[in-house]
Structure formats: structure tokens, C-alpha cells
Short mmCIF file of N, CA, C and O and ligand atoms in Angstrom, two decimals:
data_model
loop_
_atom_site.label_atom_id
_atom_site.label_comp_id
_atom_site.label_asym_id
_atom_site.label_seq_id
_atom_site.Cartn_x
_atom_site.Cartn_y
_atom_site.Cartn_z
N UNK A 1 103.57 106.89 87.11
CA UNK A 1 105.09 107.11 86.58
C UNK A 1 105.95 107.77 87.82
O UNK A 1 107.14 107.59 87.72
N UNK A 2 105.09 108.33 88.56
CA UNK A 2 105.80 109.09 89.67
C UNK A 2 106.18 108.12 91.03
O UNK A 2 105.12 107.49 91.27
N UNK A 3 107.17 108.47 91.39
CA UNK A 3 107.58 107.46 92.56
C UNK A 3 107.53 108.50 93.88
O UNK A 3 106.45 109.37 93.71
N UNK A 4 108.32 108.36 94.78
CA UNK A 4 108.28 109.32 96.08
C UNK A 4 108.68 110.84 95.53
O UNK A 4 109.41 111.20 94.61
N UNK A 5 108.36 111.57 96.53
CA UNK A 5 108.77 113.11 96.61
C UNK A 5 110.16 113.14 97.07
O UNK A 5 110.44 112.76 98.06
N UNK A 6 111.13 113.32 96.12
CA UNK A 6 112.56 113.13 96.62
C UNK A 6 112.85 114.54 97.39
O UNK A 6 113.54 114.55 98.43
N UNK A 7 112.52 115.49 96.83
CA UNK A 7 112.81 117.06 97.65
C UNK A 7 111.91 117.95 97.15
O UNK A 7 111.25 117.94 96.11
N UNK A 8 111.73 119.00 98.15
CA UNK A 8 111.30 120.24 97.88
C UNK A 8 112.28 121.37 97.91
O UNK A 8 113.09 121.27 98.77
N UNK A 9 112.43 121.99 96.89
CA UNK A 9 113.53 123.11 96.58
C UNK A 9 113.08 124.39 97.01
O UNK A 9 112.04 124.59 96.47
N UNK A 10 113.68 125.03 97.87
CA UNK A 10 113.24 126.49 98.25
C UNK A 10 114.60 127.38 97.88
O UNK A 10 115.58 127.12 98.64
N UNK A 11 114.34 128.43 97.28
CA UNK A 11 115.28 129.41 96.87
C UNK A 11 115.45 130.34 98.09
O UNK A 11 114.35 130.81 98.65
N UNK A 12 116.60 130.65 98.45
CA UNK A 12 116.65 131.58 99.51
C UNK A 12 117.93 132.60 99.19
O UNK A 12 118.99 132.22 98.58
N UNK A 13 117.94 133.81 99.87
CA UNK A 13 118.82 134.88 99.48
C UNK A 13 120.13 134.65 100.19
O UNK A 13 121.31 135.08 99.78
N UNK A 14 119.80 134.03 101.36
CA UNK A 14 120.88 133.85 102.20
C UNK A 14 120.79 132.31 102.95
O UNK A 14 120.11 132.19 103.89
N UNK A 15 121.69 131.67 102.27
CA UNK A 15 121.61 130.00 102.64
C UNK A 15 122.22 129.77 104.04
O UNK A 15 121.89 129.05 104.72
N UNK A 16 123.06 130.63 104.53
CA UNK A 16 123.60 130.26 105.96
C UNK A 16 122.51 130.70 107.10
O UNK A 16 122.16 129.93 107.92
N UNK A 17 121.76 131.65 106.81
CA UNK A 17 120.74 132.17 107.61
C UNK A 17 119.80 131.00 107.62
O UNK A 17 119.06 130.55 108.59
N UNK A 18 119.30 130.56 106.17
CA UNK A 18 118.05 129.65 105.88
C UNK A 18 118.53 128.39 106.67
O UNK A 18 117.86 127.74 107.19
N UNK A 19 119.77 127.90 106.67
CA UNK A 19 120.26 126.31 107.09
C UNK A 19 120.04 126.71 108.76
O UNK A 19 119.60 125.81 109.29
N UNK A 20 120.43 127.88 109.11
CA UNK A 20 120.50 127.91 110.60
C UNK A 20 118.98 128.12 111.25
O UNK A 20 118.83 127.59 112.24
N UNK A 21 118.03 128.49 110.48
CA UNK A 21 116.64 128.39 110.62
C UNK A 21 116.35 126.85 110.89
O UNK A 21 115.52 126.61 111.94
N UNK A 22 116.76 126.00 109.96
CA UNK A 22 116.44 124.73 109.99
C UNK A 22 117.06 123.71 111.32
O UNK A 22 116.59 123.19 112.05
N UNK A 23 118.19 124.49 111.47
CA UNK A 23 119.34 123.79 112.67
C UNK A 23 118.47 124.19 113.80
O UNK A 23 118.40 123.46 114.65
N UNK A 24 118.45 125.37 114.10
CA UNK A 24 118.24 126.00 115.33
C UNK A 24 116.66 126.01 115.47
O UNK A 24 116.01 125.35 116.34
N UNK A 25 115.88 126.80 114.85
CA UNK A 25 114.63 127.10 115.01
C UNK A 25 113.67 125.51 114.98
O UNK A 25 112.96 125.56 115.76
N UNK A 26 114.12 124.87 113.88
CA UNK A 26 113.44 123.50 113.92
C UNK A 26 114.13 122.43 114.53
O UNK A 26 113.47 121.37 114.62
N UNK A 27 115.36 122.80 115.09
CA UNK A 27 115.85 121.76 115.92
C UNK A 27 116.44 120.56 115.11
O UNK A 27 116.57 119.44 115.67
N UNK A 28 116.87 120.71 113.85
CA UNK A 28 117.11 119.65 113.05
C UNK A 28 118.52 119.46 113.08
O UNK A 28 119.06 118.33 112.24
N UNK A 29 119.51 120.27 113.77
CA UNK A 29 120.78 119.92 114.11
C UNK A 29 121.62 119.27 112.78
O UNK A 29 121.91 119.76 111.67
N UNK A 30 121.87 117.89 113.15
CA UNK A 30 122.75 117.10 112.07
C UNK A 30 122.05 116.55 111.07
O UNK A 30 122.77 116.19 110.09
N UNK A 31 120.69 116.80 110.91
CA UNK A 31 120.07 116.43 109.42
C UNK A 31 120.26 117.65 108.72
O UNK A 31 119.77 117.38 107.49
N UNK A 32 120.79 118.61 109.08
CA UNK A 32 121.14 119.90 108.02
C UNK A 32 122.52 119.64 107.48
O UNK A 32 123.53 119.59 108.24
N UNK A 33 122.68 119.34 106.17
CA UNK A 33 124.15 119.34 105.58
C UNK A 33 124.88 120.39 105.63
O UNK A 33 124.35 121.56 105.94
N UNK A 34 126.07 120.35 105.20
CA UNK A 34 126.92 121.77 105.10
C UNK A 34 126.45 122.35 103.55
O UNK A 34 125.66 121.61 103.02
N UNK A 35 127.11 123.19 103.40
CA UNK A 35 126.92 124.14 102.13
C UNK A 35 127.87 123.35 101.19
O UNK A 35 128.95 123.22 101.35
N UNK A 36 127.29 123.13 99.88
CA UNK A 36 127.95 122.47 98.94
C UNK A 36 127.83 123.43 97.61
O UNK A 36 126.63 123.81 97.06
N UNK A 37 128.86 124.10 97.16
CA UNK A 37 128.88 124.97 96.01
C UNK A 37 128.74 123.90 94.78
O UNK A 37 129.63 123.01 94.57
N UNK A 38 127.87 124.38 93.77
CA UNK A 38 127.68 123.59 92.66
C UNK A 38 127.90 124.58 91.43
O UNK A 38 126.78 124.66 90.91
N UNK A 39 129.09 124.87 90.95
CA UNK A 39 129.17 125.77 90.03
C UNK A 39 128.69 125.58 88.55
O UNK A 39 127.94 126.26 88.01
N UNK A 40 128.57 124.04 88.49
CA UNK A 40 128.01 123.68 87.11
C UNK A 40 126.35 124.01 87.07
O UNK A 40 125.72 123.80 86.08
N UNK A 41 125.96 124.34 88.28
CA UNK A 41 124.35 124.17 88.46
C UNK A 41 123.97 125.52 88.59
O UNK A 41 122.82 126.06 88.87
N UNK A 42 125.09 126.45 88.93
CA UNK A 42 125.00 127.99 89.43
C UNK A 42 124.13 128.02 90.73
O UNK A 42 123.47 129.10 90.94
N UNK A 43 124.40 127.35 91.69
CA UNK A 43 123.69 127.08 93.02
C UNK A 43 124.59 126.56 94.24
O UNK A 43 125.52 125.84 93.93
N UNK A 44 124.42 127.09 95.32
CA UNK A 44 124.82 126.54 96.43
C UNK A 44 123.66 125.72 97.29
O UNK A 44 122.55 126.28 97.32
N UNK A 45 124.08 124.48 97.75
CA UNK A 45 122.85 123.75 98.09
C UNK A 45 123.15 123.33 99.62
O UNK A 45 124.41 123.25 99.89
N UNK A 46 122.19 123.34 100.36
CA UNK A 46 122.03 122.59 101.49
C UNK A 46 120.66 121.67 101.52
O UNK A 46 119.61 122.06 101.08
N UNK A 47 120.98 120.35 102.04
CA UNK A 47 120.00 119.53 102.19
C UNK A 47 119.49 119.33 103.44
O UNK A 47 120.49 119.17 104.41
N UNK A 48 118.17 119.28 103.96
CA UNK A 48 117.75 118.73 105.09
C UNK A 48 116.95 117.28 105.04
O UNK A 48 116.03 117.39 104.12
N UNK A 49 117.51 116.56 105.79
CA UNK A 49 117.09 115.15 105.83
C UNK A 49 115.48 114.94 106.46
O UNK A 49 115.91 114.99 107.85
N UNK A 50 114.51 114.85 106.10
CA UNK A 50 113.40 114.82 106.91
C UNK A 50 113.03 113.26 107.06
O UNK A 50 112.00 112.95 107.68
N UNK A 51 113.74 112.13 106.37
CA UNK A 51 113.50 111.05 106.70
C UNK A 51 112.39 110.54 105.33
O UNK A 51 113.08 109.61 104.45
N UNK A 52 111.25 110.96 105.19
CA UNK A 52 110.33 110.62 104.13
C UNK A 52 110.66 111.60 102.89
O UNK A 52 110.25 111.04 101.89
N UNK A 53 111.36 112.56 103.11
CA UNK A 53 111.93 113.35 101.82
C UNK A 53 112.91 114.56 102.30
O UNK A 53 113.43 114.24 103.56
N UNK A 54 113.24 115.24 101.50
CA UNK A 54 114.16 116.29 101.97
C UNK A 54 113.69 117.80 101.49
O UNK A 54 112.99 117.76 100.57
N UNK A 55 114.49 118.63 102.17
CA UNK A 55 114.23 119.93 101.73
C UNK A 55 115.69 120.28 101.16
O UNK A 55 116.45 120.00 101.66
N UNK A 56 115.72 121.21 99.86
CA UNK A 56 117.08 121.40 99.28
C UNK A 56 116.82 122.89 99.42
O UNK A 56 115.98 123.46 98.66
N UNK A 57 117.79 123.48 100.03
CA UNK A 57 117.68 125.05 100.03
C UNK A 57 118.87 125.37 98.87
O UNK A 57 119.84 124.76 98.83
N UNK A 58 118.32 126.51 98.30
CA UNK A 58 119.39 126.86 97.09
C UNK A 58 119.43 128.36 97.04
O UNK A 58 118.88 129.31 97.39
N UNK A 59 120.70 128.68 97.05
CA UNK A 59 121.20 129.96 96.85
C UNK A 59 121.96 130.30 95.56
O UNK A 59 122.79 129.32 95.23
N UNK A 60 121.64 131.50 94.79
CA UNK A 60 122.22 131.68 93.88
C UNK A 60 123.83 131.49 93.70
O UNK A 60 124.43 132.19 94.82
N UNK A 61 124.45 131.34 92.72
CA UNK A 61 126.03 131.07 92.81
C UNK A 61 126.59 131.62 91.28
O UNK A 61 125.98 130.88 90.22
N UNK A 62 127.43 132.53 91.24
CA UNK A 62 127.84 132.94 89.96
C UNK A 62 126.88 133.98 89.18
O UNK A 62 125.56 134.06 89.68
N UNK A 63 127.33 134.33 88.12
CA UNK A 63 126.42 135.38 87.06
C UNK A 63 125.13 134.91 86.63
O UNK A 63 124.22 135.64 86.71
N UNK A 64 125.26 133.45 86.20
CA UNK A 64 124.09 133.19 85.51
C UNK A 64 123.42 132.07 86.22
O UNK A 64 122.85 131.17 85.50
N UNK A 65 122.89 132.38 87.38
CA UNK A 65 122.41 131.54 88.03
C UNK A 65 121.08 131.23 87.71
O UNK A 65 120.22 132.21 87.48
N UNK A 66 120.62 129.88 87.62
CA UNK A 66 119.15 129.73 86.99
C UNK A 66 118.18 130.07 88.00
O UNK A 66 116.85 130.33 87.55
N UNK A 67 118.69 130.40 89.18
CA UNK A 67 117.51 130.84 90.28
C UNK A 67 117.58 132.56 90.58
O UNK A 67 116.66 132.94 91.40
N UNK A 68 118.60 133.01 89.81
CA UNK A 68 118.61 134.57 90.03
C UNK A 68 117.09 135.27 89.81
O UNK A 68 116.88 136.27 90.56
N UNK A 69 116.51 135.08 88.63
CA UNK A 69 115.23 135.78 88.27
C UNK A 69 114.06 135.52 89.33
O UNK A 69 113.49 136.23 89.69
N UNK A 70 114.15 134.19 89.63
CA UNK A 70 113.17 133.66 90.88
C UNK A 70 113.25 134.74 91.95
O UNK A 70 112.48 135.15 92.52
N UNK A 71 114.52 134.82 92.52
CA UNK A 71 114.86 135.60 93.68
C UNK A 71 114.53 137.06 93.39
O UNK A 71 114.22 137.85 94.48
N UNK A 72 114.69 137.53 92.08
CA UNK A 72 114.38 139.07 91.67
C UNK A 72 112.88 139.23 92.16
O UNK A 72 112.35 140.04 92.53
N UNK A 73 112.20 138.19 91.53
CA UNK A 73 110.76 138.17 91.80
C UNK A 73 110.15 137.83 93.07
O UNK A 73 109.13 138.42 93.67
N UNK A 74 111.16 137.17 93.92
CA UNK A 74 110.51 136.57 95.34
C UNK A 74 111.66 137.02 96.30
O UNK A 74 112.68 135.94 96.43
N UNK A 75 112.04 138.16 96.35
CA UNK A 75 113.14 138.59 97.09
C UNK A 75 113.64 137.94 98.60
O UNK A 75 114.73 137.79 98.82
N UNK A 76 112.58 137.44 99.15
CA UNK A 76 112.67 136.82 100.52
C UNK A 76 112.76 135.29 100.41
O UNK A 76 112.65 134.65 101.17
N UNK A 77 112.77 134.78 99.10
CA UNK A 77 112.62 133.37 98.70
C UNK A 77 111.44 133.01 98.39
O UNK A 77 110.45 133.64 98.75
N UNK A 78 111.34 131.53 98.23
CA UNK A 78 109.98 130.77 98.06
C UNK A 78 110.36 129.30 97.46
O UNK A 78 111.40 129.07 96.94
N UNK A 79 109.32 128.74 97.35
CA UNK A 79 109.24 127.35 96.78
C UNK A 79 109.59 127.60 95.24
O UNK A 79 108.90 127.93 94.54
N UNK A 80 110.57 126.64 95.14
CA UNK A 80 111.01 126.61 93.61
C UNK A 80 110.76 125.77 92.62
O UNK A 80 110.24 125.77 91.71
N UNK A 81 110.95 124.32 93.35
CA UNK A 81 110.61 123.30 92.66
C UNK A 81 110.27 122.18 93.50
O UNK A 81 110.66 122.08 94.74
N UNK A 82 109.40 121.23 92.96
CA UNK A 82 109.31 119.96 93.59
C UNK A 82 109.86 118.87 92.83
O UNK A 82 109.94 118.90 91.72
N UNK A 83 110.59 117.78 93.51
CA UNK A 83 111.13 117.01 92.42
C UNK A 83 110.83 115.52 93.12
O UNK A 83 110.72 114.97 94.17
N UNK A 84 110.16 114.68 91.97
CA UNK A 84 109.64 113.39 92.05
C UNK A 84 110.41 112.27 91.40
O UNK A 84 111.01 112.57 90.54
N UNK A 85 110.62 111.38 91.99
CA UNK A 85 111.17 110.21 91.65
C UNK A 85 110.82 109.52 90.48
O UNK A 85 109.40 109.25 90.45
N UNK A 86 111.47 108.81 89.50
CA UNK A 86 111.13 108.13 88.34
C UNK A 86 112.24 106.89 88.32
O UNK A 86 113.33 107.09 88.44
N UNK A 87 111.62 105.67 87.76
CA UNK A 87 112.56 104.49 87.56
C UNK A 87 113.34 105.03 86.29
O UNK A 87 114.44 104.27 86.37
N UNK A 88 112.72 105.33 85.29
CA UNK A 88 113.50 105.30 84.11
C UNK A 88 113.20 106.70 83.56
O UNK A 88 112.21 107.06 83.01
N UNK A 89 114.28 107.45 83.41
CA UNK A 89 114.21 108.94 83.06
C UNK A 89 113.85 109.04 81.70
O UNK A 89 113.24 109.91 81.20
N UNK A 90 114.44 108.28 80.60
CA UNK A 90 114.27 108.44 79.24
C UNK A 90 112.76 107.97 78.77
O UNK A 90 112.30 108.42 78.20
N UNK A 91 112.25 106.91 79.52
CA UNK A 91 110.82 106.70 79.36
C UNK A 91 109.99 107.62 79.88
O UNK A 91 108.90 108.07 79.16
N UNK A 92 110.32 108.19 80.87
CA UNK A 92 109.64 109.34 81.51
C UNK A 92 109.63 110.51 80.45
O UNK A 92 108.41 111.21 80.26
N UNK A 93 110.83 110.82 79.88
CA UNK A 93 110.66 111.97 78.96
C UNK A 93 109.97 111.71 77.95
O UNK A 93 109.40 112.58 77.36
N UNK A 94 110.04 110.28 77.35
CA UNK A 94 109.25 110.21 76.01
C UNK A 94 107.83 110.31 76.20
O UNK A 94 106.94 110.95 75.74
N UNK A 95 107.46 109.87 77.44
CA UNK A 95 106.16 110.09 77.92
C UNK A 95 105.59 111.45 78.13
O UNK A 95 104.59 111.96 77.48
N UNK A 96 106.41 112.15 78.58
CA UNK A 96 106.13 113.72 78.88
C UNK A 96 105.88 114.34 77.26
O UNK A 96 105.05 115.23 77.30
N UNK A 97 106.75 114.06 76.50
CA UNK A 97 106.88 114.67 75.04
C UNK A 97 105.59 114.47 74.46
O UNK A 97 104.92 114.89 73.78
N UNK A 98 105.27 112.94 74.76
CA UNK A 98 104.07 112.19 74.07
C UNK A 98 102.86 113.05 74.49
O UNK A 98 101.88 113.16 73.87
N UNK A 99 102.82 113.30 75.75
CA UNK A 99 101.74 114.00 76.35
C UNK A 99 101.69 115.65 76.02
O UNK A 99 100.54 116.44 76.48
N UNK A 100 102.61 116.23 75.34
CA UNK A 100 102.78 117.63 74.97
C UNK A 100 103.48 118.50 76.00
O UNK A 100 103.24 119.69 75.90
N UNK A 101 103.99 117.84 76.96
CA UNK A 101 104.35 118.90 77.90
C UNK A 101 105.80 119.19 77.61
O UNK A 101 106.50 118.37 76.71
N UNK A 102 106.40 120.27 78.06
CA UNK A 102 107.69 120.88 77.66
C UNK A 102 108.82 120.59 78.74
O UNK A 102 108.72 120.79 79.91
N UNK A 103 109.87 119.80 78.15
CA UNK A 103 111.01 119.65 79.04
C UNK A 103 111.74 120.90 78.72
O UNK A 103 112.08 121.18 77.76
N UNK A 104 112.47 121.41 79.79
CA UNK A 104 113.39 122.58 79.72
C UNK A 104 114.60 122.36 79.06
O UNK A 104 115.11 121.32 79.14
N UNK A 105 115.43 123.12 78.73
CA UNK A 105 116.92 123.21 78.11
C UNK A 105 116.64 122.42 77.03
O UNK A 105 115.82 122.71 76.18
N UNK A 106 117.64 121.62 76.93
CA UNK A 106 117.81 120.68 75.74
C UNK A 106 116.87 119.66 75.76
O UNK A 106 116.67 118.94 74.57
N UNK A 107 116.00 119.48 76.63
CA UNK A 107 115.14 118.36 76.74
C UNK A 107 115.60 116.93 76.82
O UNK A 107 114.96 115.99 76.82
N UNK A 108 116.67 116.98 76.86
CA UNK A 108 117.51 115.76 77.44
C UNK A 108 117.94 115.80 78.97
O UNK A 108 118.26 116.87 79.51
N UNK A 109 117.97 114.54 79.29
CA UNK A 109 118.28 114.38 80.87
C UNK A 109 119.83 115.00 81.14
O UNK A 109 120.34 114.52 80.13
N UNK A 110 120.18 115.38 82.16
CA UNK A 110 121.40 115.86 82.55
C UNK A 110 121.77 115.38 83.86
O UNK A 110 120.73 115.17 84.73
N UNK A 111 123.00 115.39 84.41
CA UNK A 111 123.19 115.02 85.71
C UNK A 111 122.81 116.16 86.79
O UNK A 111 123.55 117.37 86.43
N UNK A 112 122.02 115.88 87.65
CA UNK A 112 121.82 117.01 88.43
C UNK A 112 122.67 117.06 89.85
O UNK A 112 123.65 116.40 89.92
N UNK A 113 121.77 117.72 90.51
CA UNK A 113 122.80 118.13 92.11
C UNK A 113 123.09 116.94 92.79
O UNK A 113 123.73 117.17 93.69
N UNK A 114 122.49 115.87 92.62
CA UNK A 114 122.59 114.73 93.35
C UNK A 114 123.50 113.67 92.79
O UNK A 114 123.58 112.35 93.14
N UNK A 115 123.82 114.15 91.48
CA UNK A 115 124.58 112.95 90.63
C UNK A 115 123.92 112.07 89.92
O UNK A 115 124.35 110.99 89.50
N UNK A 116 122.64 112.46 89.91
CA UNK A 116 121.65 111.47 89.23
C UNK A 116 121.14 112.31 87.99
O UNK A 116 120.82 113.38 88.00
N UNK A 117 120.48 111.55 87.02
CA UNK A 117 120.07 111.86 85.75
C UNK A 117 118.64 112.67 86.22
O UNK A 117 117.59 112.13 86.76
N UNK A 118 118.43 114.10 85.74
CA UNK A 118 117.28 114.86 85.93
C UNK A 118 116.73 115.67 84.77
O UNK A 118 117.58 115.64 83.81
N UNK A 119 115.56 115.75 84.69
CA UNK A 119 114.96 116.94 83.74
C UNK A 119 113.90 117.77 84.43
O UNK A 119 113.55 117.35 85.55
N UNK A 120 113.99 119.05 84.12
CA UNK A 120 112.73 119.95 84.50
C UNK A 120 111.69 119.97 83.68
O UNK A 120 112.07 120.39 82.39
N UNK A 121 110.48 119.96 84.21
CA UNK A 121 109.36 120.11 83.21
C UNK A 121 108.84 121.48 83.44
O UNK A 121 108.64 122.05 84.53
N UNK A 122 108.50 122.13 82.36
CA UNK A 122 108.21 123.72 82.45
C UNK A 122 107.02 123.78 83.31
O UNK A 122 105.67 122.94 82.97
N UNK A 123 106.89 125.12 83.90
CA UNK A 123 105.77 125.25 84.91
C UNK A 123 104.39 125.53 84.17
O UNK A 123 103.44 125.28 84.62
N UNK A 124 104.49 126.15 83.04
CA UNK A 124 103.08 126.31 82.30
C UNK A 124 102.39 125.17 82.11
O UNK A 124 101.09 125.19 81.88
N UNK A 125 102.96 123.95 82.16
CA UNK A 125 101.94 122.83 81.95
C UNK A 125 101.67 122.39 82.98
O UNK A 125 100.94 121.11 83.01
N UNK A 126 102.01 122.52 84.20
CA UNK A 126 101.77 121.88 85.50
C UNK A 126 101.46 122.97 86.55
O UNK A 126 101.89 123.08 87.80
N UNK A 127 100.39 123.96 86.39
CA UNK A 127 99.79 124.67 87.29
C UNK A 127 100.75 125.73 87.97
O UNK A 127 100.79 125.88 89.48
N UNK A 128 101.77 125.93 87.08
CA UNK A 128 102.68 127.23 87.56
C UNK A 128 103.74 126.50 88.57
O UNK A 128 104.45 127.20 89.41
N UNK A 129 103.74 125.13 88.62
CA UNK A 129 104.66 124.36 89.48
C UNK A 129 106.01 123.86 88.72
O UNK A 129 105.80 123.06 87.66
N UNK A 130 107.30 124.33 88.94
CA UNK A 130 108.46 123.59 88.08
C UNK A 130 108.80 122.25 88.85
O UNK A 130 108.86 122.28 90.03
N UNK A 131 108.60 121.11 88.11
CA UNK A 131 108.68 119.71 88.32
C UNK A 131 110.14 119.36 87.95
O UNK A 131 110.34 119.17 86.62
N UNK A 132 110.97 118.89 88.78
CA UNK A 132 112.09 118.11 88.50
C UNK A 132 111.88 116.48 88.54
O UNK A 132 111.27 116.31 89.58
N UNK A 133 112.16 115.60 87.56
CA UNK A 133 112.24 114.34 87.71
C UNK A 133 113.56 113.98 87.63
O UNK A 133 114.51 114.20 87.20
N UNK A 134 113.71 112.96 88.62
CA UNK A 134 115.05 112.33 88.96
C UNK A 134 115.00 110.84 89.00
O UNK A 134 114.06 110.38 89.57
N UNK A 135 115.76 110.06 88.23
CA UNK A 135 116.05 108.74 88.26
C UNK A 135 116.69 108.23 89.45
O UNK A 135 117.72 108.83 89.78
N UNK A 136 116.07 107.48 90.03
CA UNK A 136 116.63 106.85 91.12
C UNK A 136 117.13 105.35 91.35
O UNK A 136 116.60 104.83 90.31
CO1 CO B 1 116.08 119.82 92.68
#
């Protein structure tokens, strides 16, 4: 069911500083995107293109950011989720439900930070790892 690793998301308290780390320390320069505010998702994002996958930096945006609690528990930041590609998000959701896994939120796909349908699978079913499935 799973395709490529689309991205690994890292929650960060300071996205400018985190992006600079990838630009300068890791020498990724132009592979590091600009900051994009995503008020619908309560985050500001920066993507680093690694060729075979991406790193997604996430900084909380607004009052009800979905990553605010995570950063409270992990003040210096940390790996927040991994995103796997699937061909068909609706059949993936049906299978997850069949297997007894919990889809977060409404349980229905919504448009994610890349403009593609996504769902998040609750970490309690996956060894403490928040898993995003994205239709590509
Ligand atoms: Co993501």
C-alpha cells in the first residue's frame, strides 16, 4: 500500500534558524524553499529537497496550531511525523479502518500542505509515530 517516503516533518521553535541550518551548515542553499505561511494548517513551512525525499520544517502559526503541544513537550523541536505516498487515499483509508487503525480528525481526507489529499494516522497504532498518508 505504501509508496515512497514523501517527507519527514520536523517541528521547530524558530523556522528561520532551522532553515539557515540546512542552508549553511548542510550547504543545501537553493534546495531550501522560502517560508510559506499556511494559516489553514496552523503552521509555517519550509521544504528542503533531498532528491529522494524532502524534509518539512514546521513552525507553529496562530493560536490553535496543531504542533503547539508537541513543541511544549519538545521545546527544542523534534521529528513530528513521516509522510508516505499512496496511490488512492480513499482505498488507503478504507483499509486502515478495516485494520482497526485510527484516522485523526474527521477520518476523511483533507487537502494538505502540498495541495494534495492527506490523512493522519494516530501514533498509538504505529509505535508512537504520527503517520501522514498523501495521495500522489
Ligand atoms: Co507532512
